[in-house]
CSV table of C-alpha atoms in Angstrom, one decimal:
chain,number,residue,atom,x,y,z
V,869,MET,CA,6.1,118.7,-63.7
V,870,ILE,CA,7.4,121.7,-65.0
V,871,ASP,CA,10.6,121.3,-63.2
V,872,GLU,CA,10.7,117.3,-64.5
V,873,LEU,CA,10.4,118.8,-68.2
V,874,ASP,CA,13.2,121.1,-67.6
V,875,LEU,CA,16.1,118.4,-66.4
V,876,ALA,CA,14.8,116.5,-69.3
V,877,PHE,CA,15.3,119.6,-71.6
V,878,ASP,CA,18.7,120.0,-70.0
V,879,GLU,CA,19.4,116.6,-70.4
V,880,ASN,CA,19.0,116.4,-73.6
V,881,ALA,CA,20.6,119.1,-74.9
V,882,GLU,CA,22.5,119.3,-77.8
V,883,LYS,CA,26.4,119.5,-77.1
V,884,GLY,CA,27.7,123.1,-76.6
V,885,ARG,CA,24.5,124.5,-77.1
V,886,PRO,CA,23.2,126.7,-73.9
V,887,ARG,CA,20.9,125.7,-71.3
V,888,HIS,CA,17.7,126.9,-70.9
V,889,ARG,CA,15.3,127.2,-68.0
V,890,ARG,CA,12.0,128.2,-68.6
V,891,GLY,CA,10.2,130.6,-66.0
V,892,SER,CA,10.5,134.4,-64.8
V,893,ARG,CA,11.8,133.7,-62.1
V,894,GLY,CA,14.7,131.9,-63.4
V,895,GLY,CA,15.4,134.4,-65.3
V,896,LYS,CA,16.1,137.1,-62.5
V,897,LYS,CA,18.6,135.0,-60.6
V,898,SER,CA,20.3,134.5,-64.7
V,899,GLY,CA,20.4,138.6,-65.0
V,900,GLY,CA,21.9,139.3,-61.5
V,901,LYS,CA,24.8,136.5,-61.4
V,902,SER,CA,25.5,137.9,-65.1
V,903,GLY,CA,26.0,141.7,-64.1
V,904,VAL,CA,28.2,140.4,-61.1
V,905,ALA,CA,30.4,138.1,-63.5
V,906,PHE,CA,30.6,141.1,-65.8
V,907,LEU,CA,31.8,143.5,-62.9
V,908,MET,CA,34.1,140.3,-61.5
V,909,ALA,CA,35.4,139.9,-65.2
V,910,PHE,CA,36.6,143.8,-65.6
V,911,VAL,CA,38.0,143.6,-62.8
V,912,LEU,CA,40.1,140.9,-63.1
V,913,LEU,CA,40.9,141.8,-66.6
V,914,ALA,CA,42.3,145.6,-65.1
V,915,VAL,CA,44.4,143.8,-62.6
V,916,LEU,CA,45.8,141.1,-65.3
V,917,GLY,CA,46.3,144.2,-67.6
V,918,GLY,CA,48.1,146.2,-64.6
V,919,GLY,CA,50.3,142.9,-63.8
V,920,VAL,CA,51.2,142.8,-67.7
V,921,TYR,CA,52.3,146.2,-68.0
V,922,PHE,CA,54.4,146.0,-64.3
V,923,GLY,CA,56.0,142.4,-65.8
V,924,TYR,CA,56.5,144.5,-69.2
V,925,THR,CA,58.3,147.0,-66.9
V,926,LYS,CA,60.5,145.0,-65.4
V,927,VAL,CA,61.1,142.9,-68.0
V,928,LYS,CA,61.9,146.1,-70.1
V,929,ASP,CA,64.5,147.4,-67.4
V,930,PHE,CA,66.1,143.9,-67.1
V,931,PHE,CA,66.9,144.0,-70.6
V,932,VAL,CA,68.5,147.2,-71.1
V,933,ALA,CA,71.9,147.6,-69.7
V,934,ALA,CA,72.2,150.3,-67.6
V,935,ASP,CA,74.9,152.8,-69.1
V,936,TYR,CA,76.4,156.4,-68.2
V,937,ASP,CA,76.1,159.3,-70.7
V,938,GLY,CA,79.1,161.2,-71.7
V,939,GLY,CA,82.9,161.1,-71.8
V,940,GLY,CA,83.1,160.7,-68.1
V,941,GLY,CA,84.8,162.5,-65.3
V,942,ALA,CA,87.4,161.9,-62.7
V,943,ALA,CA,90.7,160.0,-64.3
V,944,VAL,CA,91.5,156.6,-63.5
V,945,GLN,CA,94.1,153.9,-64.6
V,946,VAL,CA,92.3,150.4,-65.5
V,947,ASP,CA,94.4,147.1,-66.2
V,948,ILE,CA,93.4,145.0,-69.1
V,949,ALA,CA,94.9,141.0,-68.4
V,950,LYS,CA,96.3,139.4,-71.0
V,951,ASN,CA,93.6,137.2,-72.8
V,952,SER,CA,90.4,138.9,-71.6
V,953,THR,CA,86.6,138.5,-72.8
V,954,LEU,CA,85.1,141.1,-73.5
V,955,THR,CA,82.8,140.3,-70.5
V,956,ASP,CA,86.2,139.9,-68.5
V,957,ILE,CA,87.3,143.7,-69.9
V,958,GLY,CA,83.4,144.9,-69.2
V,959,ASN,CA,84.0,143.6,-65.3
V,960,ALA,CA,87.4,145.2,-64.7
V,961,LEU,CA,85.8,148.7,-66.8
V,962,VAL,CA,82.5,148.2,-64.1
V,963,ASP,CA,85.1,147.8,-60.9
V,964,LYS,CA,86.4,150.9,-61.5
V,965,ASP,CA,83.3,152.4,-62.1
V,966,VAL,CA,84.3,153.0,-65.5
V,967,VAL,CA,80.8,152.3,-67.0
V,968,LYS,CA,78.1,151.5,-65.7
V,969,SER,CA,77.0,147.6,-66.4
V,970,THR,CA,79.2,145.2,-68.3
V,971,LYS,CA,76.4,144.5,-70.3
V,972,ALA,CA,76.5,147.9,-71.7
V,973,PHE,CA,80.2,147.3,-72.4
V,974,VAL,CA,79.7,144.2,-74.0
V,975,ASN,CA,76.8,145.9,-76.7
V,976,ALA,CA,79.3,149.0,-77.5
V,977,ALA,CA,82.1,146.8,-78.0
V,978,ASP,CA,79.8,144.3,-80.2
V,979,ALA,CA,78.2,147.4,-82.3
V,980,ASN,CA,82.2,148.7,-82.6
V,981,PRO,CA,83.6,146.9,-85.7
V,982,LYS,CA,87.2,147.1,-83.9
V,983,GLY,CA,85.4,146.6,-80.6
V,984,LYS,CA,87.3,143.0,-80.9
V,985,ASN,CA,90.5,144.5,-80.8
V,986,ILE,CA,91.2,145.7,-77.6
V,987,GLN,CA,94.6,144.5,-76.2
V,988,SER,CA,95.6,143.4,-72.7
V,989,GLY,CA,97.3,146.7,-70.8
V,990,THR,CA,97.2,149.7,-68.9
V,991,TYR,CA,94.7,152.4,-69.9
V,992,ASN,CA,94.1,155.9,-68.6
V,993,LEU,CA,90.1,156.3,-68.4
V,994,LYS,CA,87.6,158.0,-66.8
V,995,LYS,CA,85.1,157.3,-64.5
V,996,GLN,CA,81.0,156.9,-65.3
V,997,MET,CA,81.8,157.0,-69.1
V,998,SER,CA,79.1,156.4,-71.2
V,999,ALA,CA,79.9,152.6,-72.9
V,1000,GLU,CA,80.6,153.4,-76.3
V,1001,SER,CA,83.1,156.0,-75.3
V,1002,ALA,CA,84.9,153.5,-73.2
V,1003,VAL,CA,84.9,151.5,-76.3
V,1004,THR,CA,86.2,154.1,-78.2
V,1005,LEU,CA,89.3,155.3,-76.0
V,1006,LEU,CA,89.9,152.1,-75.1
V,1007,LEU,CA,90.9,151.1,-79.0
V,1008,ASP,CA,93.0,154.4,-79.1
V,1009,PRO,CA,96.8,153.9,-78.6
V,1010,LYS,CA,97.2,156.7,-76.9
V,1011,ALA,CA,95.6,156.0,-74.4
V,1012,ARG,CA,97.1,152.9,-73.1
V,1013,VAL,CA,99.8,153.1,-70.7
V,1014,SER,CA,103.1,151.1,-72.0
V,1015,LYS,CA,105.1,149.7,-69.1
V,1016,GLY,CA,106.7,146.9,-72.0
V,1017,ILE,CA,109.8,146.7,-72.6
V,1018,THR,CA,111.5,147.8,-75.9
V,1019,ILE,CA,114.0,145.7,-78.1
V,1020,PRO,CA,115.0,148.3,-81.0
V,1021,GLU,CA,116.3,147.0,-84.0
V,1022,GLY,CA,119.3,145.9,-84.9
V,1023,LYS,CA,120.5,144.6,-81.3
V,1024,THR,CA,122.6,141.4,-81.3
V,1025,ALA,CA,120.6,138.1,-79.2
V,1026,ASN,CA,123.5,139.0,-76.3
V,1027,GLN,CA,122.1,142.6,-76.5
V,1028,VAL,CA,119.0,141.4,-75.8
V,1029,TYR,CA,119.4,139.2,-73.4
V,1030,ASP,CA,120.7,141.6,-71.5
V,1031,ILE,CA,118.1,144.6,-72.2
V,1032,LEU,CA,115.2,141.7,-70.6
V,1033,ALA,CA,118.0,140.8,-67.3
V,1034,LYS,CA,117.6,144.0,-66.5
V,1035,ALA,CA,114.4,144.4,-66.6
V,1036,THR,CA,112.8,141.6,-65.5
V,1037,GLY,CA,115.8,140.8,-63.0
V,1038,LYS,CA,116.4,137.0,-64.6
V,1039,LYS,CA,119.6,136.0,-65.3
V,1040,VAL,CA,121.5,136.5,-68.7
V,1041,ASP,CA,122.8,133.1,-68.4
V,1042,ASP,CA,119.4,132.0,-68.4
V,1043,PHE,CA,118.4,133.6,-71.1
V,1044,LYS,CA,121.5,131.9,-73.3
V,1045,ALA,CA,120.3,128.7,-71.9
V,1046,ALA,CA,116.7,129.1,-72.8
V,1047,ALA,CA,118.3,130.2,-76.7
V,1048,LYS,CA,120.9,127.2,-77.5
V,1049,ASP,CA,117.6,125.6,-79.0
V,1050,PRO,CA,116.2,127.2,-81.5
V,1051,GLU,CA,114.1,124.8,-82.9
V,1052,ALA,CA,113.0,124.5,-79.4
V,1053,LEU,CA,111.9,128.0,-79.4
V,1054,GLY,CA,109.6,127.7,-82.8
V,1055,VAL,CA,112.1,128.4,-85.5
V,1056,ALA,CA,111.2,126.1,-88.0
V,1057,ASP,CA,114.3,123.7,-89.6
V,1058,PHE,CA,114.3,125.3,-93.4
V,1059,TRP,CA,115.2,128.4,-91.9
V,1060,PHE,CA,119.2,127.2,-91.4
V,1061,ASN,CA,119.3,126.0,-95.2
V,1062,ARG,CA,121.2,128.2,-97.6
V,1063,SER,CA,122.0,127.0,-101.0
V,1064,ASN,CA,123.3,124.4,-102.3
V,1065,ASN,CA,122.8,122.2,-100.0
V,1066,THR,CA,124.4,123.7,-97.3
V,1067,LYS,CA,123.4,124.6,-93.2
V,1068,ALA,CA,123.9,127.9,-92.4
V,1069,THR,CA,124.7,127.4,-88.2
V,1070,LYS,CA,121.7,126.9,-86.6
V,1071,SER,CA,121.8,130.4,-84.3
V,1072,ILE,CA,118.5,132.2,-82.5
V,1073,GLU,CA,120.7,135.4,-84.0
V,1074,GLY,CA,117.6,137.3,-86.4
V,1075,PHE,CA,114.8,135.5,-84.9
V,1076,LEU,CA,114.5,137.5,-81.7
V,1077,PHE,CA,111.7,140.1,-83.4
V,1078,PRO,CA,112.3,143.6,-82.1
V,1079,ASP,CA,109.4,145.6,-80.6
V,1080,THR,CA,108.0,146.5,-77.4
V,1081,TYR,CA,106.7,143.2,-75.1
V,1082,GLU,CA,104.2,143.0,-72.2
V,1083,PHE,CA,105.0,140.0,-70.5
V,1084,ASP,CA,103.5,138.3,-67.8
V,1085,PRO,CA,106.1,139.1,-64.5
V,1086,LYS,CA,106.2,135.4,-63.8
V,1087,ALA,CA,106.9,134.5,-67.5
V,1088,THR,CA,110.3,132.6,-68.2
V,1089,PRO,CA,112.9,133.2,-70.2
V,1090,THR,CA,112.3,130.5,-72.7
V,1091,GLU,CA,108.6,132.2,-72.4
V,1092,MET,CA,109.7,135.9,-73.3
V,1093,LEU,CA,112.5,134.1,-76.0
V,1094,THR,CA,109.2,132.2,-77.5
V,1095,THR,CA,107.1,134.7,-77.9
V,1096,MET,CA,109.8,137.3,-79.7
V,1097,VAL,CA,110.4,134.1,-82.1
V,1098,SER,CA,106.3,134.0,-82.3
V,1099,HIS,CA,106.0,137.5,-83.7
V,1100,PHE,CA,109.1,137.5,-85.9
V,1101,ASN,CA,106.9,134.8,-87.4
V,1102,THR,CA,104.2,136.4,-88.0
V,1103,VAL,CA,106.2,139.6,-89.3
V,1104,ALA,CA,107.5,136.9,-92.0
V,1105,GLU,CA,104.0,135.5,-92.8
V,1106,GLU,CA,102.8,138.7,-93.4
V,1107,THR,CA,105.4,140.1,-95.2
V,1108,GLY,CA,105.8,136.9,-97.7
V,1109,PHE,CA,109.5,136.4,-96.6
V,1110,VAL,CA,109.8,132.8,-97.3
V,1111,ASP,CA,107.9,132.4,-100.7
V,1112,LYS,CA,109.5,135.8,-102.1
V,1113,SER,CA,113.0,135.2,-100.7
V,1114,GLN,CA,112.9,132.3,-103.1
V,1115,SER,CA,111.4,133.4,-105.9
V,1116,ALA,CA,111.8,137.2,-106.3
V,1117,ARG,CA,115.7,136.7,-105.1
V,1118,ASN,CA,116.4,133.4,-105.7
V,1119,LEU,CA,117.8,132.6,-102.4
V,1120,THR,CA,116.9,131.2,-98.9
V,1121,PRO,CA,114.9,132.2,-96.3
V,1122,ASN,CA,118.0,132.5,-94.0
V,1123,GLU,CA,120.0,134.3,-97.3
V,1124,VAL,CA,117.8,136.7,-97.3
V,1125,LEU,CA,117.6,137.7,-93.3
V,1126,THR,CA,121.2,137.8,-92.9
V,1127,VAL,CA,121.2,140.1,-95.9
V,1128,ALA,CA,118.4,141.8,-94.2
V,1129,SER,CA,120.9,141.7,-90.8
V,1130,LEU,CA,124.0,143.4,-92.5
V,1131,ALA,CA,121.6,146.1,-93.8
V,1132,GLN,CA,120.8,147.0,-90.6
V,1133,ALA,CA,123.4,147.1,-89.0
V,1134,GLU,CA,125.4,149.2,-92.3
V,1135,ALA,CA,122.7,151.8,-92.9
V,1136,GLY,CA,122.5,154.7,-90.8
V,1137,ASN,CA,119.1,155.6,-91.1
V,1138,LYS,CA,115.9,153.9,-92.8
V,1139,ASP,CA,116.1,155.3,-96.0
V,1140,ASP,CA,119.5,153.4,-96.7
V,1141,LEU,CA,118.5,149.9,-96.0
V,1142,GLY,CA,117.4,148.8,-99.4
V,1143,LYS,CA,120.6,150.2,-101.1
V,1144,VAL,CA,122.6,148.5,-98.8
V,1145,ALA,CA,121.2,145.2,-99.1
V,1146,ARG,CA,121.2,146.1,-102.9
V,1147,VAL,CA,125.0,146.8,-102.9
V,1148,ALA,CA,125.4,143.2,-100.6
V,1149,TYR,CA,123.6,141.1,-104.0
V,1150,ASN,CA,125.9,143.0,-106.2
V,1151,ARG,CA,128.9,142.4,-104.8
V,1152,LEU,CA,127.8,138.4,-103.9
V,1153,TYR,CA,126.2,138.0,-106.9
V,1154,VAL,CA,127.0,140.1,-110.3
V,1155,GLY,CA,130.4,141.4,-108.9
V,1156,THR,CA,132.9,143.7,-110.6
V,1157,PRO,CA,136.2,143.9,-111.7
V,1158,GLU,CA,137.1,145.9,-108.8
V,1159,ILE,CA,135.9,143.2,-106.6
V,1160,ALA,CA,136.6,140.4,-107.9
V,1161,CYS,CA,135.7,137.4,-104.8
V,1162,GLY,CA,132.6,138.2,-104.0
V,1163,CYS,CA,133.4,139.2,-100.8
V,1164,LEU,CA,131.0,141.7,-99.1
V,1165,GLU,CA,134.1,143.6,-97.1
V,1166,PHE,CA,131.9,145.1,-94.4
V,1167,ASP,CA,133.7,145.6,-90.6
V,1168,VAL,CA,130.1,144.3,-89.4
V,1169,GLY,CA,131.1,141.0,-89.3
V,1170,ILE,CA,134.2,141.8,-87.5
V,1171,ASN,CA,132.5,143.7,-84.6
V,1172,TYR,CA,130.4,141.4,-84.0
V,1173,TYR,CA,132.6,138.4,-83.4
V,1174,TYR,CA,133.8,140.3,-81.2
V,1175,GLN,CA,130.6,140.9,-79.4
V,1176,LEU,CA,130.1,137.5,-79.8
V,1177,THR,CA,133.3,136.0,-77.6
V,1178,GLY,CA,133.4,138.7,-75.5
V,1179,ARG,CA,135.8,141.2,-77.1
V,1180,ARG,CA,135.5,144.8,-77.4
V,1181,THR,CA,134.8,146.4,-80.6
V,1182,LYS,CA,136.7,148.6,-82.3
V,1183,PRO,CA,135.6,151.3,-84.7
V,1184,SER,CA,136.5,150.4,-88.6
V,1185,GLY,CA,138.5,152.8,-89.4
V,1186,LYS,CA,141.1,152.0,-86.9
V,1187,MET,CA,140.9,148.3,-87.5
V,1188,THR,CA,143.9,147.0,-88.4
V,1189,LEU,CA,144.1,144.9,-92.1
V,1190,ALA,CA,145.7,141.3,-90.2
V,1191,GLU,CA,142.2,142.2,-88.0
V,1192,LEU,CA,139.7,142.5,-91.6
V,1193,THR,CA,141.3,139.4,-92.8
V,1194,ASP,CA,142.1,137.1,-89.7
V,1195,PRO,CA,141.1,133.6,-90.8
V,1196,LYS,CA,140.3,132.9,-87.5
V,1197,ASN,CA,137.3,134.9,-87.6
V,1198,PRO,CA,134.5,133.2,-89.3
V,1199,TYR,CA,132.4,136.2,-88.9
V,1200,ARG,CA,134.9,138.3,-91.3
V,1201,LEU,CA,134.1,139.8,-94.7
V,1202,HIS,CA,137.0,140.8,-96.3
V,1203,GLY,CA,139.4,138.1,-98.2
V,1204,LYS,CA,136.0,135.5,-98.4
V,1205,LYS,CA,133.5,135.1,-100.4
V,1206,GLY,CA,129.9,135.0,-99.3
V,1207,LEU,CA,127.8,135.9,-96.7
V,1208,THR,CA,128.4,135.1,-92.2
V,1209,PRO,CA,127.4,131.9,-91.2
V,1210,THR,CA,124.1,133.3,-89.4
V,1211,PRO,CA,122.3,136.9,-89.2
V,1212,ILE,CA,124.6,139.1,-87.1
V,1213,ASN,CA,121.9,141.2,-85.4
V,1214,ASN,CA,117.6,141.1,-84.5
V,1215,PRO,CA,116.1,142.8,-88.0
V,1216,GLY,CA,113.4,145.0,-87.9
V,1217,ARG,CA,110.6,145.3,-90.7
V,1218,ALA,CA,111.5,147.5,-92.7
V,1219,ALA,CA,115.3,145.7,-93.1
V,1220,MET,CA,113.4,142.6,-93.9
V,1221,GLU,CA,111.2,144.2,-97.1
V,1222,ALA,CA,114.6,146.0,-97.8
V,1223,ALA,CA,115.8,142.4,-98.1
V,1224,LEU,CA,113.3,141.2,-99.9
V,1225,ASN,CA,112.8,144.4,-102.6
V,1226,PRO,CA,116.0,146.6,-102.6
V,1227,PRO,CA,115.8,149.6,-105.3
V,1228,LYS,CA,117.7,148.8,-108.9
V,1229,GLY,CA,121.2,150.1,-109.0
V,1230,ASP,CA,124.5,149.2,-109.9
V,1231,TRP,CA,126.3,150.3,-106.7
V,1232,PHE,CA,129.2,148.7,-105.0
V,1233,PHE,CA,130.0,151.1,-103.1
V,1234,PHE,CA,129.0,153.7,-100.2
V,1235,VAL,CA,129.9,155.2,-97.6
V,1236,ALA,CA,128.3,157.9,-94.6
V,1237,ILE,CA,128.9,161.2,-95.9
V,1238,ASP,CA,126.8,163.0,-93.2
V,1239,LYS,CA,126.2,163.1,-89.6
V,1240,GLN,CA,122.6,162.3,-90.3
V,1241,GLY,CA,123.7,158.6,-91.2
V,1242,HIS,CA,122.8,159.6,-95.4
V,1243,SER,CA,125.7,157.2,-97.9
V,1244,ALA,CA,126.5,158.2,-100.9
V,1245,PHE,CA,127.0,155.2,-102.9
V,1246,ALA,CA,128.9,154.6,-106.7
V,1247,LYS,CA,129.5,152.0,-108.9
V,1248,THR,CA,133.1,152.6,-109.1
V,1249,TYR,CA,136.3,152.8,-106.3
V,1250,ALA,CA,136.9,156.1,-108.3
V,1251,GLU,CA,133.5,157.6,-107.6
V,1252,HIS,CA,133.5,155.8,-104.5
V,1253,ASN,CA,137.0,157.8,-103.5
V,1254,ARG,CA,134.9,161.1,-104.2
V,1255,ASN,CA,132.5,160.1,-101.9
V,1256,ILE,CA,135.1,160.1,-98.9
V,1257,GLU,CA,136.2,163.0,-99.7
V,1258,LYS,CA,132.8,164.7,-99.1
V,1259,ALA,CA,132.6,162.4,-96.2
V,1260,LYS,CA,135.7,164.1,-94.7
V,1261,LYS,CA,135.0,167.5,-95.1
V,1262,ALA,CA,131.4,167.3,-93.6
V,1263,GLY,CA,133.5,165.3,-90.5
V,1264,VAL,CA,132.3,162.2,-90.4
V,1265,LEU,CA,135.2,160.8,-91.8
């Protein structure tokens, strides 16, 4: 009867409330089982707790990137390929045992404000460096081993082809062929506009920006010249060359670029670039009774044409009047008003900026007066003659 009452009580118990059994015998069994259950629960929690700790340790080790300490040991060179991502760079460093893990390098590069500015090239690094030290060294220009081709300022296009051909093993004629269409290389059509709705002769001259380049060994002449033109376009944009030519100089960009090339050829040093440009503007657009024709009378145009046509160039002092005024020479600047048909070389940034913003001055003449290439500038021909005497005494003329 008791068992039936117990069953009846259990079946009618409210849901969610504990089920009770009466009797001392039932109570003893319950107490024993509870003890065992408590012990098992304790053991289970201990096991689980240990597992959680073990798992946390493993996860922690997984996310904390392995890294070396310090500035490294043995020297090693590492090549960073063009267009490499930070992960690519990290992999290259791990391969040479410079850093311990790619993750550590990427983290260090992300933490450095300039970390994404690492350039391609070959670097002198050290083995087993901390990732932070590796990033710092990769951003140091002194660590970069230059294997590039340097194009000096003021070189003509033909001279650029010679330099590139010798450095790459390509043919000069292939560079000349690639340069026949400047617009295909990235020179916009407006660069050939001149004042009074006239057009300059289309030429790559002036647009092969001088700098040190690291070309892909498989690059074609067209790709190399395109890279140089792209660099020119970048510098033109950075200097505001197009807008300033029109607003500050009231000339077309082509005309100012041509003046920059003339200044690059005539100035004996960087300090005189702006003054030579000012002389050019004064002669062309201001005028003086002593030079009334608006003629530049720079000798460099003559030699450019000789170089362009394969003739031997001559020192200015040995040029005859017939050569200076030869009507068959389109690049002559004596007895002829205006600029040369194209720039006469590839000027650098300093010459471009000098032509954009030359110093104020009423100079119409200049002559080199020392062996360092400095020139003396004059307003009148009489003053210019006195400067010529100084140049002779200094052994320059």
